[in-house]
Amino acid sequence: MLIGHLGDDVKMHYFKSDSCIGKFPLATNETYINKETGEKITSTEWHNIVVKNKAAELCEKYLSKGDKVYIEGRIKSRQWQADDGSIKYITEIQAIDFTFLTTKKEIDGVKENKSVEPTKNANFDTQNNDFPVNDLPF
């Protein structure tokens, strides 16, 4: 399970069999305080994310560089022989499930338009048999 920000747009690869994969880098951050110096330290880890077929198409459509996403998946390592004869290795996260958390467009929109006021009456119309927001079980 990872929560992070896209380091680049989703790159799509299409195959003759009407299937496709999407790939993108995901940055996760860890922040801690150095006990000796009291300094706040942030370290970033990069992950290679792979999504397949419809999931890849959804990611391509809705995600872009900088967006925050939650990914569930499995770690997969693979190797191949490069043109120069050397063996190359890569470790990827094959996404099984994901949730879009925030998009860069949403964040920029909030920053640019600070005068937007929230809806004053967010409750549903109780006359039409809808439940008020306050009565929701969560």
Coordinates of N, CA and C in Angstrom, one line a residue:
M1 N 0.8 -1.2 0.0 CA 0.0 0.0 0.0 C 0.9 1.2 0.0
L2 N 0.6 2.1 -0.9 CA 1.4 3.3 -1.1 C 0.5 4.5 -1.3
I3 N 0.9 5.7 -0.7 CA 0.3 6.9 -0.9 C 1.4 7.9 -1.4
G4 N 1.2 8.5 -2.6 CA 2.3 9.3 -3.1 C 1.8 10.2 -4.2
H5 N 2.7 10.9 -4.8 CA 2.5 11.8 -5.9 C 3.1 11.3 -7.2
L6 N 2.4 11.5 -8.3 CA 3.0 11.1 -9.6 C 4.1 12.0 -9.9
G7 N 5.2 11.3 -10.4 CA 6.4 12.1 -10.8 C 6.4 12.4 -12.3
D8 N 5.4 11.9 -13.0 CA 5.3 12.1 -14.4 C 3.9 11.7 -14.9
D9 N 3.5 12.1 -16.0 CA 2.2 11.6 -16.6 C 2.2 10.1 -16.9
V10 N 1.1 9.5 -17.0 CA 1.0 8.1 -17.3 C 1.4 7.8 -18.7
K11 N 2.4 6.9 -18.9 CA 2.8 6.5 -20.2 C 2.2 5.2 -20.6
M12 N 1.5 5.2 -21.7 CA 0.7 4.1 -22.2 C 1.4 3.3 -23.3
H13 N 1.2 2.0 -23.2 CA 1.8 1.1 -24.2 C 0.6 0.2 -24.7
Y14 N 0.3 0.2 -26.0 CA -0.8 -0.6 -26.5 C -0.3 -1.8 -27.2
F15 N -1.0 -2.9 -27.2 CA -0.6 -4.2 -27.8 C -1.6 -4.6 -28.8
K16 N -1.2 -5.5 -29.7 CA -2.1 -5.9 -30.8 C -3.3 -6.7 -30.3
S17 N -3.3 -7.2 -29.1 CA -4.3 -8.0 -28.6 C -5.4 -7.2 -27.9
D18 N -5.5 -5.9 -28.2 CA -6.4 -4.9 -27.6 C -6.2 -4.8 -26.1
S19 N -5.0 -5.0 -25.6 CA -4.7 -4.8 -24.2 C -3.7 -3.7 -24.1
C20 N -3.5 -3.1 -22.9 CA -2.6 -2.1 -22.7 C -2.1 -2.0 -21.3
I21 N -0.9 -1.4 -21.1 CA -0.4 -1.1 -19.8 C -0.1 0.4 -19.7
G22 N -0.2 0.9 -18.5 CA 0.3 2.2 -18.2 C 1.3 2.2 -17.1
K23 N 2.3 3.1 -17.3 CA 3.4 3.1 -16.3 C 3.6 4.6 -15.8
F24 N 3.9 4.7 -14.6 CA 4.3 6.0 -14.0 C 5.1 5.9 -12.8
P25 N 5.9 6.9 -12.5 CA 6.7 6.9 -11.3 C 5.9 7.5 -10.1
L26 N 6.0 7.0 -8.9 CA 5.3 7.5 -7.8 C 6.3 7.8 -6.7
A27 N 6.2 9.0 -6.1 CA 7.1 9.4 -5.1 C 6.4 9.3 -3.7
T28 N 7.0 8.6 -2.8 CA 6.5 8.6 -1.4 C 7.5 9.3 -0.5
N29 N 7.0 10.0 0.5 CA 7.9 10.8 1.4 C 7.7 10.3 2.8
E30 N 8.9 10.3 3.5 CA 8.9 10.0 4.9 C 9.6 11.2 5.6
T31 N 9.0 11.7 6.6 CA 9.5 12.8 7.4 C 9.7 12.4 8.8
Y32 N 10.9 12.8 9.3 CA 11.2 12.5 10.7 C 12.1 13.6 11.3
I33 N 12.3 13.6 12.6 CA 13.2 14.6 13.2 C 14.5 13.9 13.7
N34 N 15.6 14.4 13.3 CA 16.9 13.9 13.7 C 17.0 14.2 15.2
K35 N 17.2 13.1 16.0 CA 17.3 13.3 17.4 C 18.5 14.1 17.9
E36 N 19.6 14.0 17.2 CA 20.8 14.7 17.6 C 20.7 16.2 17.3
T37 N 20.2 16.5 16.1 CA 20.3 17.9 15.7 C 18.9 18.6 15.8
G38 N 17.8 17.8 15.9 CA 16.5 18.4 16.0 C 16.0 18.9 14.6
E39 N 16.8 18.5 13.6 CA 16.5 18.9 12.2 C 15.4 18.0 11.6
K40 N 14.4 18.6 10.9 CA 13.4 17.9 10.2 C 13.9 17.4 8.9
I41 N 13.9 16.1 8.7 CA 14.4 15.5 7.5 C 13.3 14.8 6.7
T42 N 13.3 15.0 5.4 CA 12.3 14.3 4.5 C 13.1 13.5 3.5
S43 N 12.8 12.3 3.4 CA 13.4 11.4 2.4 C 12.3 10.9 1.4
T44 N 12.7 10.9 0.1 CA 11.7 10.5 -0.9 C 12.2 9.2 -1.5
E45 N 11.2 8.3 -1.7 CA 11.5 7.0 -2.3 C 10.6 7.0 -3.6
W46 N 11.2 6.5 -4.7 CA 10.5 6.4 -6.0 C 10.1 5.0 -6.3
H47 N 8.9 4.8 -6.8 CA 8.3 3.5 -7.1 C 7.9 3.5 -8.6
N48 N 8.1 2.4 -9.3 CA 7.6 2.2 -10.7 C 6.3 1.5 -10.6
I49 N 5.2 2.2 -11.0 CA 3.9 1.7 -10.9 C 3.4 1.2 -12.3
V50 N 2.8 0.0 -12.4 CA 2.3 -0.5 -13.6 C 0.8 -0.8 -13.4
V51 N -0.1 -0.3 -14.3 CA -1.5 -0.6 -14.3 C -1.9 -1.2 -15.7
K52 N -2.9 -2.1 -15.7 CA -3.2 -2.8 -16.9 C -4.6 -2.5 -17.4
N53 N -4.8 -2.5 -18.7 CA -6.1 -2.4 -19.4 C -7.0 -1.3 -19.0
K54 N -8.2 -1.5 -18.5 CA -9.1 -0.5 -18.2 C -8.6 0.4 -17.1
A55 N -7.9 -0.2 -16.1 CA -7.3 0.6 -15.0 C -6.3 1.6 -15.6
A56 N -5.5 1.1 -16.5 CA -4.5 2.0 -17.2 C -5.2 3.2 -17.9
E57 N -6.2 2.9 -18.6 CA -7.0 3.9 -19.3 C -7.6 4.9 -18.4
L58 N -8.1 4.5 -17.2 CA -8.6 5.4 -16.2 C -7.5 6.3 -15.7
C59 N -6.4 5.7 -15.4 CA -5.2 6.5 -14.9 C -4.8 7.5 -15.9
E60 N -4.7 7.1 -17.1 CA -4.2 8.0 -18.2 C -5.2 9.2 -18.3
K61 N -6.5 8.9 -18.2 CA -7.5 9.9 -18.4 C -7.6 10.9 -17.2
Y62 N -7.4 10.5 -16.0 CA -7.7 11.3 -14.8 C -6.4 11.7 -14.0
L63 N -5.3 11.1 -14.2 CA -4.1 11.4 -13.5 C -3.1 12.2 -14.3
S64 N -2.3 13.1 -13.6 CA -1.2 13.7 -14.3 C -0.2 14.0 -13.2
K65 N 1.0 14.4 -13.7 CA 2.1 14.7 -12.8 C 1.7 15.6 -11.7
G66 N 2.1 15.2 -10.4 CA 1.8 15.9 -9.2 C 0.5 15.5 -8.5
D67 N -0.3 14.6 -9.1 CA -1.5 14.2 -8.5 C -1.2 13.2 -7.4
K68 N -2.0 13.2 -6.3 CA -1.8 12.3 -5.2 C -2.8 11.1 -5.4
V69 N -2.2 9.9 -5.1 CA -3.0 8.7 -5.4 C -2.6 7.6 -4.3
Y70 N -3.6 6.8 -4.0 CA -3.4 5.6 -3.1 C -3.3 4.4 -4.0
I71 N -2.3 3.6 -3.9 CA -2.1 2.4 -4.7 C -2.0 1.1 -3.8
E72 N -2.7 0.1 -4.2 CA -2.5 -1.2 -3.6 C -2.0 -2.1 -4.7
G73 N -1.0 -3.0 -4.4 CA -0.5 -3.8 -5.4 C 0.6 -4.8 -4.9
R74 N 1.2 -5.5 -5.8 CA 2.2 -6.4 -5.5 C 3.6 -6.1 -6.1
I75 N 4.6 -6.4 -5.4 CA 6.0 -6.1 -5.9 C 6.4 -7.2 -6.9
K76 N 6.9 -6.7 -8.1 CA 7.3 -7.7 -9.1 C 8.7 -7.2 -9.6
S77 N 9.6 -8.1 -9.6 CA 11.0 -7.8 -10.1 C 11.1 -8.6 -11.5
R78 N 11.8 -8.0 -12.4 CA 12.0 -8.6 -13.7 C 13.4 -8.2 -14.2
Q79 N 13.9 -9.0 -15.1 CA 15.2 -8.7 -15.7 C 15.1 -8.9 -17.2
W80 N 16.1 -8.2 -17.9 CA 16.2 -8.4 -19.4 C 17.6 -8.1 -19.8
Q81 N 17.9 -8.5 -21.0 CA 19.2 -8.3 -21.6 C 19.2 -7.0 -22.4
A82 N 20.0 -6.1 -22.1 CA 20.1 -4.8 -22.9 C 20.8 -5.0 -24.2
D83 N 20.8 -4.0 -25.1 CA 21.5 -4.1 -26.4 C 22.9 -4.4 -26.3
D84 N 23.6 -3.8 -25.2 CA 25.0 -4.0 -25.0 C 25.4 -5.3 -24.4
G85 N 24.4 -6.2 -24.1 CA 24.6 -7.5 -23.6 C 24.5 -7.6 -22.0
S86 N 24.4 -6.4 -21.4 CA 24.4 -6.4 -19.9 C 22.9 -6.8 -19.5
I87 N 22.9 -7.3 -18.3 CA 21.6 -7.7 -17.7 C 21.1 -6.5 -16.9
K88 N 19.8 -6.1 -17.1 CA 19.1 -5.0 -16.5 C 18.1 -5.6 -15.6
Y89 N 17.8 -4.9 -14.4 CA 16.8 -5.3 -13.4 C 15.9 -4.1 -13.1
I90 N 14.7 -4.4 -12.9 CA 13.7 -3.4 -12.4 C 12.7 -4.0 -11.4
T91 N 12.4 -3.2 -10.4 CA 11.3 -3.7 -9.5 C 10.2 -2.7 -9.7
E92 N 9.0 -3.3 -9.9 CA 7.8 -2.5 -10.1 C 6.7 -2.9 -9.2
I93 N 5.7 -2.0 -9.0 CA 4.5 -2.3 -8.3 C 3.4 -2.5 -9.3
Q94 N 2.9 -3.7 -9.3 CA 1.7 -4.0 -10.2 C 0.5 -3.7 -9.5
A95 N -0.2 -2.6 -9.9 CA -1.3 -2.1 -9.1 C -2.5 -3.0 -9.3
I96 N -3.2 -3.3 -8.1 CA -4.4 -4.1 -8.1 C -5.6 -3.2 -7.9
D97 N -5.4 -2.2 -7.0 CA -6.5 -1.3 -6.7 C -5.8 0.1 -6.5
F98 N -6.6 1.1 -6.8 CA -6.1 2.5 -6.6 C -7.3 3.4 -6.3
T99 N -6.9 4.6 -5.7 CA -7.9 5.6 -5.4 C -7.3 6.9 -5.7
F100 N -7.9 7.8 -6.5 CA -7.4 9.1 -6.7 C -7.7 10.0 -5.5
L101 N -6.7 10.6 -4.9 CA -6.9 11.3 -3.7 C -7.1 12.8 -4.0
T102 N -6.1 13.4 -4.7 CA -6.2 14.8 -5.1 C -5.6 14.9 -6.5
T103 N -6.1 15.9 -7.2 CA -5.4 16.1 -8.5 C -4.8 17.5 -8.4
K104 N -3.8 17.7 -9.2 CA -3.1 19.0 -9.2 C -4.0 20.1 -9.6
K105 N -4.9 19.8 -10.5 CA -5.9 20.8 -10.9 C -6.8 21.2 -9.8
E106 N -7.2 20.3 -8.9 CA -8.0 20.6 -7.7 C -7.2 21.5 -6.8
I107 N -6.0 21.2 -6.5 CA -5.1 22.0 -5.6 C -4.9 23.3 -6.2
D108 N -4.5 23.5 -7.5 CA -4.3 24.8 -8.1 C -5.6 25.6 -8.1
G109 N -6.8 25.0 -8.3 CA -8.0 25.7 -8.3 C -8.3 26.3 -7.0
V110 N -8.0 25.5 -5.9 CA -8.3 26.0 -4.5 C -7.3 27.2 -4.3
K111 N -6.1 27.1 -4.7 CA -5.1 28.2 -4.4 C -5.5 29.4 -5.2
E112 N -5.9 29.2 -6.5 CA -6.2 30.4 -7.3 C -7.5 31.1 -6.9
N113 N -8.5 30.3 -6.4 CA -9.8 30.9 -6.1 C -10.1 30.8 -4.7
K114 N -9.5 31.5 -3.8 CA -9.7 31.4 -2.4 C -11.0 32.0 -1.9
S115 N -11.7 32.8 -2.8 CA -12.9 33.4 -2.4 C -14.1 32.5 -2.5
V116 N -13.9 31.3 -3.0 CA -15.0 30.3 -3.1 C -15.6 30.0 -1.8
E117 N -16.9 30.2 -1.5 CA -17.5 29.8 -0.3 C -18.1 28.5 -0.3
P118 N -18.0 27.7 0.7 CA -18.7 26.4 0.7 C -20.2 26.6 0.7
T119 N -20.9 25.6 0.2 CA -22.4 25.7 0.2 C -22.9 25.8 1.6
K120 N -23.8 26.8 1.9 CA -24.3 27.0 3.2 C -25.2 26.0 3.7
N121 N -26.0 25.4 2.9 CA -26.9 24.4 3.3 C -26.6 23.1 2.6
A122 N -25.7 22.3 3.2 CA -25.3 21.0 2.6 C -26.2 19.8 2.9
N123 N -27.3 20.0 3.7 CA -28.2 18.9 4.0 C -29.0 18.6 2.8
F124 N -29.4 17.3 2.7 CA -30.3 16.9 1.6 C -31.7 17.4 2.0
D125 N -32.6 17.4 1.0 CA -34.0 17.8 1.2 C -34.8 16.7 1.9
T126 N -35.1 16.9 3.1 CA -35.8 15.9 3.9 C -37.3 15.7 3.5
Q127 N -37.8 16.7 2.7 CA -39.2 16.6 2.2 C -39.3 15.5 1.1
N128 N -38.1 15.2 0.4 CA -38.1 14.2 -0.7 C -37.6 12.9 -0.2
N129 N -37.7 12.6 1.0 CA -37.3 11.3 1.6 C -35.8 11.1 1.6
D130 N -35.0 12.1 1.3 CA -33.5 12.0 1.5 C -33.2 12.2 2.9
F131 N -32.1 11.7 3.4 CA -31.6 11.9 4.7 C -30.7 13.1 4.9
P132 N -30.8 13.8 6.0 CA -29.9 14.9 6.2 C -28.5 14.4 6.4
V133 N -27.5 15.1 6.0 CA -26.1 14.7 6.1 C -25.8 14.3 7.5
N134 N -26.3 15.0 8.5 CA -26.0 14.8 9.9 C -26.5 13.4 10.4
D135 N -27.4 12.7 9.6 CA -27.9 11.4 10.0 C -27.2 10.3 9.4
L136 N -26.2 10.5 8.6 CA -25.4 9.5 8.0 C -24.6 8.7 9.0
P137 N -24.5 7.4 8.8 CA -23.9 6.5 9.9 C -22.3 6.6 9.9
F138 N -21.7 7.5 9.1 CA -20.3 7.6 9.0 C -19.8 9.0 8.9

